[in-house]
Coordinates of C-alpha atoms in Angstrom, one line a residue:
M1 CA 49.0 3.0 32.0
S2 CA 45.5 1.4 31.4
A3 CA 43.5 -0.3 34.1
G4 CA 44.1 -3.8 32.6
G5 CA 47.9 -3.7 32.9
F6 CA 49.7 -2.8 29.7
P7 CA 48.5 -0.3 27.1
G8 CA 46.0 -1.8 24.6
S9 CA 45.0 -4.7 26.8
G10 CA 41.3 -3.8 26.5
L11 CA 41.6 -3.8 22.7
A12 CA 43.3 -7.2 22.9
K13 CA 40.6 -8.6 25.1
G14 CA 37.9 -7.3 22.8
L15 CA 39.6 -8.8 19.7
A16 CA 39.9 -12.2 21.5
V17 CA 36.2 -12.2 22.2
T18 CA 35.4 -11.3 18.6
L19 CA 37.7 -14.1 17.3
K20 CA 36.2 -16.6 19.7
T21 CA 32.7 -15.6 18.5
M22 CA 33.6 -15.8 14.9
T23 CA 35.0 -19.3 15.1
R24 CA 32.1 -20.7 17.1
R25 CA 29.4 -22.3 15.0
S26 CA 26.2 -20.3 15.3
T27 CA 22.8 -21.8 15.5
T28 CA 21.1 -18.4 15.1
Q29 CA 19.0 -18.2 12.0
Q30 CA 19.4 -14.9 10.2
Y31 CA 16.4 -12.9 8.8
P32 CA 17.1 -12.8 5.0
D33 CA 17.6 -16.5 4.9
V34 CA 14.9 -17.5 7.3
A35 CA 11.6 -15.6 7.8
P36 CA 11.0 -14.8 11.5
E37 CA 8.1 -16.4 13.3
L38 CA 6.0 -13.5 14.5
P39 CA 3.5 -13.7 17.3
P40 CA -0.1 -13.8 16.3
R41 CA -1.7 -10.4 15.7
S42 CA 1.7 -8.7 15.6
R43 CA 1.9 -5.2 14.3
G44 CA 3.4 -4.7 10.9
V45 CA 1.6 -2.4 8.4
I46 CA -1.9 -0.8 8.6
A47 CA -4.4 -2.2 6.2
L48 CA -7.5 -0.3 4.9
L49 CA -10.8 -1.9 4.0
A50 CA -12.1 1.1 2.0
E51 CA -15.7 -0.3 1.7
N52 CA -16.1 0.2 5.5
C53 CA -14.7 3.7 5.6
T54 CA -17.4 6.3 6.1
V55 CA -14.9 9.2 6.1
C56 CA -15.7 10.1 9.7
M57 CA -12.1 11.4 10.1
L58 CA -11.8 9.9 13.7
C59 CA -8.6 8.1 12.8
S60 CA -7.0 11.2 11.4
R61 CA -8.1 13.4 14.3
E62 CA -6.8 10.9 16.9
C63 CA -3.5 10.3 15.2
P64 CA -0.7 11.8 17.4
D65 CA 1.6 12.1 14.4
W66 CA -0.9 13.5 11.9
C67 CA 0.3 11.0 9.3
I68 CA -3.2 10.2 7.9
Y69 CA -4.5 12.3 5.1
I70 CA -8.2 11.9 4.0
D71 CA -10.2 13.7 1.3
S72 CA -13.8 13.0 0.3
H73 CA -16.8 14.4 -1.5
K74 CA -20.5 14.3 -0.9
E75 CA -22.7 12.3 -3.2
E76 CA -26.5 12.3 -3.3
V77 CA -28.3 8.9 -2.9
L78 CA -31.9 8.6 -3.9
V79 CA -33.9 6.5 -1.4
P80 CA -37.2 5.2 -2.6
G81 CA -40.1 6.7 -0.5
A82 CA -37.9 9.4 1.0
A83 CA -39.0 13.1 0.7
R84 CA -35.6 14.2 -0.4
P85 CA -32.3 12.6 -1.5
R86 CA -29.8 11.7 1.2
Q87 CA -26.1 12.6 1.1
R88 CA -23.2 10.3 1.9
N89 CA -19.4 10.8 2.0
V90 CA -17.4 9.1 -0.7
L91 CA -13.7 8.4 0.0
D92 CA -11.4 10.0 -2.5
R93 CA -8.0 9.9 -0.8
F94 CA -6.8 7.9 2.2
D95 CA -3.0 8.1 2.6
I96 CA -0.8 7.0 5.5
D97 CA 2.7 8.4 5.7
F98 CA 4.7 5.5 7.3
S99 CA 7.8 7.7 7.5
L100 CA 5.9 9.6 10.2
C101 CA 3.8 6.8 11.7
M102 CA 4.9 5.5 15.1
Y103 CA 2.7 2.4 14.9
C104 CA 0.8 3.2 18.1
G105 CA -2.5 1.7 16.7
I106 CA -4.6 4.6 18.0
C107 CA -6.2 5.0 14.5
I108 CA -7.2 1.4 14.5
E109 CA -8.7 1.6 17.9
A110 CA -10.5 4.9 17.1
C111 CA -12.2 3.5 13.9
P112 CA -15.8 2.6 14.8
F113 CA -16.4 1.0 11.4
D114 CA -13.6 -1.6 11.3
A115 CA -12.0 0.0 8.3
L116 CA -8.4 -0.2 9.6
Y117 CA -6.6 -3.4 10.6
W118 CA -3.1 -4.5 11.6
S119 CA -1.3 -6.7 9.1
P120 CA 1.7 -8.7 10.2
E121 CA 3.5 -7.8 7.0
F122 CA 6.7 -5.9 7.7
E123 CA 8.6 -6.1 4.4
Y124 CA 7.7 -2.8 2.8
A125 CA 11.0 -0.9 2.9
E126 CA 11.6 1.6 0.2
Y127 CA 14.7 3.3 -1.3
D128 CA 13.0 6.7 -1.4
I129 CA 11.3 8.0 1.7
R130 CA 8.5 9.5 -0.5
D131 CA 7.4 6.0 -1.4
L132 CA 6.5 5.4 2.3
V133 CA 3.2 7.3 1.7
H134 CA 0.8 4.5 1.0
D135 CA -2.5 5.4 -0.8
K136 CA -5.8 3.7 -0.3
D137 CA -5.1 1.2 -3.1
R138 CA -1.8 0.1 -1.6
L139 CA -3.3 0.0 1.9
G140 CA -6.1 -2.1 0.5
E141 CA -3.6 -4.7 -0.8
W142 CA -2.6 -5.4 2.8
V143 CA -6.1 -6.5 3.8
A144 CA -5.5 -9.9 2.3
T145 CA -2.7 -10.5 4.8
V146 CA -4.7 -9.6 7.9
P147 CA -5.1 -12.8 10.0
P148 CA -8.6 -13.7 11.2
P149 CA -9.5 -12.7 14.8
P150 CA -8.9 -15.3 17.4
A151 CA -11.7 -17.7 18.2
H152 CA -14.0 -17.1 21.1
D153 CA -13.3 -19.0 24.3
P154 CA -15.8 -21.8 24.4
M155 CA -15.8 -21.7 28.2
G156 CA -16.3 -18.0 28.3
E157 CA -19.5 -15.9 28.5
P158 CA -21.4 -15.8 25.3
A159 CA -21.6 -12.4 23.5
K160 CA -24.3 -10.0 24.4
E161 CA -25.8 -10.4 21.0
E162 CA -26.0 -14.2 21.5
Q163 CA -27.7 -13.7 24.9
N164 CA -30.3 -11.3 23.4
A165 CA -31.0 -13.6 20.5
A166 CA -31.5 -16.6 23.0
K167 CA -33.9 -14.5 25.1
K168 CA -35.9 -13.5 22.0
S169 CA -36.1 -17.0 20.8
A170 CA -37.1 -18.3 24.2
A171 CA -39.9 -15.6 24.5
A172 CA -41.3 -16.5 21.1

């Protein structure tokens, strides 16, 4: 005999709760019909500003999932007045495998050149898992959806750069 009295009483109680819930008018708005209101600066997909990337590989080395793949080549740059030409890295490939990514944000924090940003976009599901590898062009498309940083607190301390500029202008 079951704890509720007769056999199947738990099933009957569960069905009663389900029926009561189904007949009640719901005020919950469902996702496909209504887009959710996300908090500002929420994490969605990682965006790449390729012009800022110097191929330092810090993001790839710091990634705990090893889901960032970077390839580059060196290019000579002639500098007027320099004794010899300089070399710079040119980004050839920057891919992020979102099927491996755990969205920790370490790559964004590790980038000293502000090449990686969080975009609040989250609707990038794919039918094939191989399509979750986004290349630099696709990652670049997400840059347009990155919200601007929050405004500085007007009652807070001014930035160090502003303080230094004020000191220099007062000394001049």
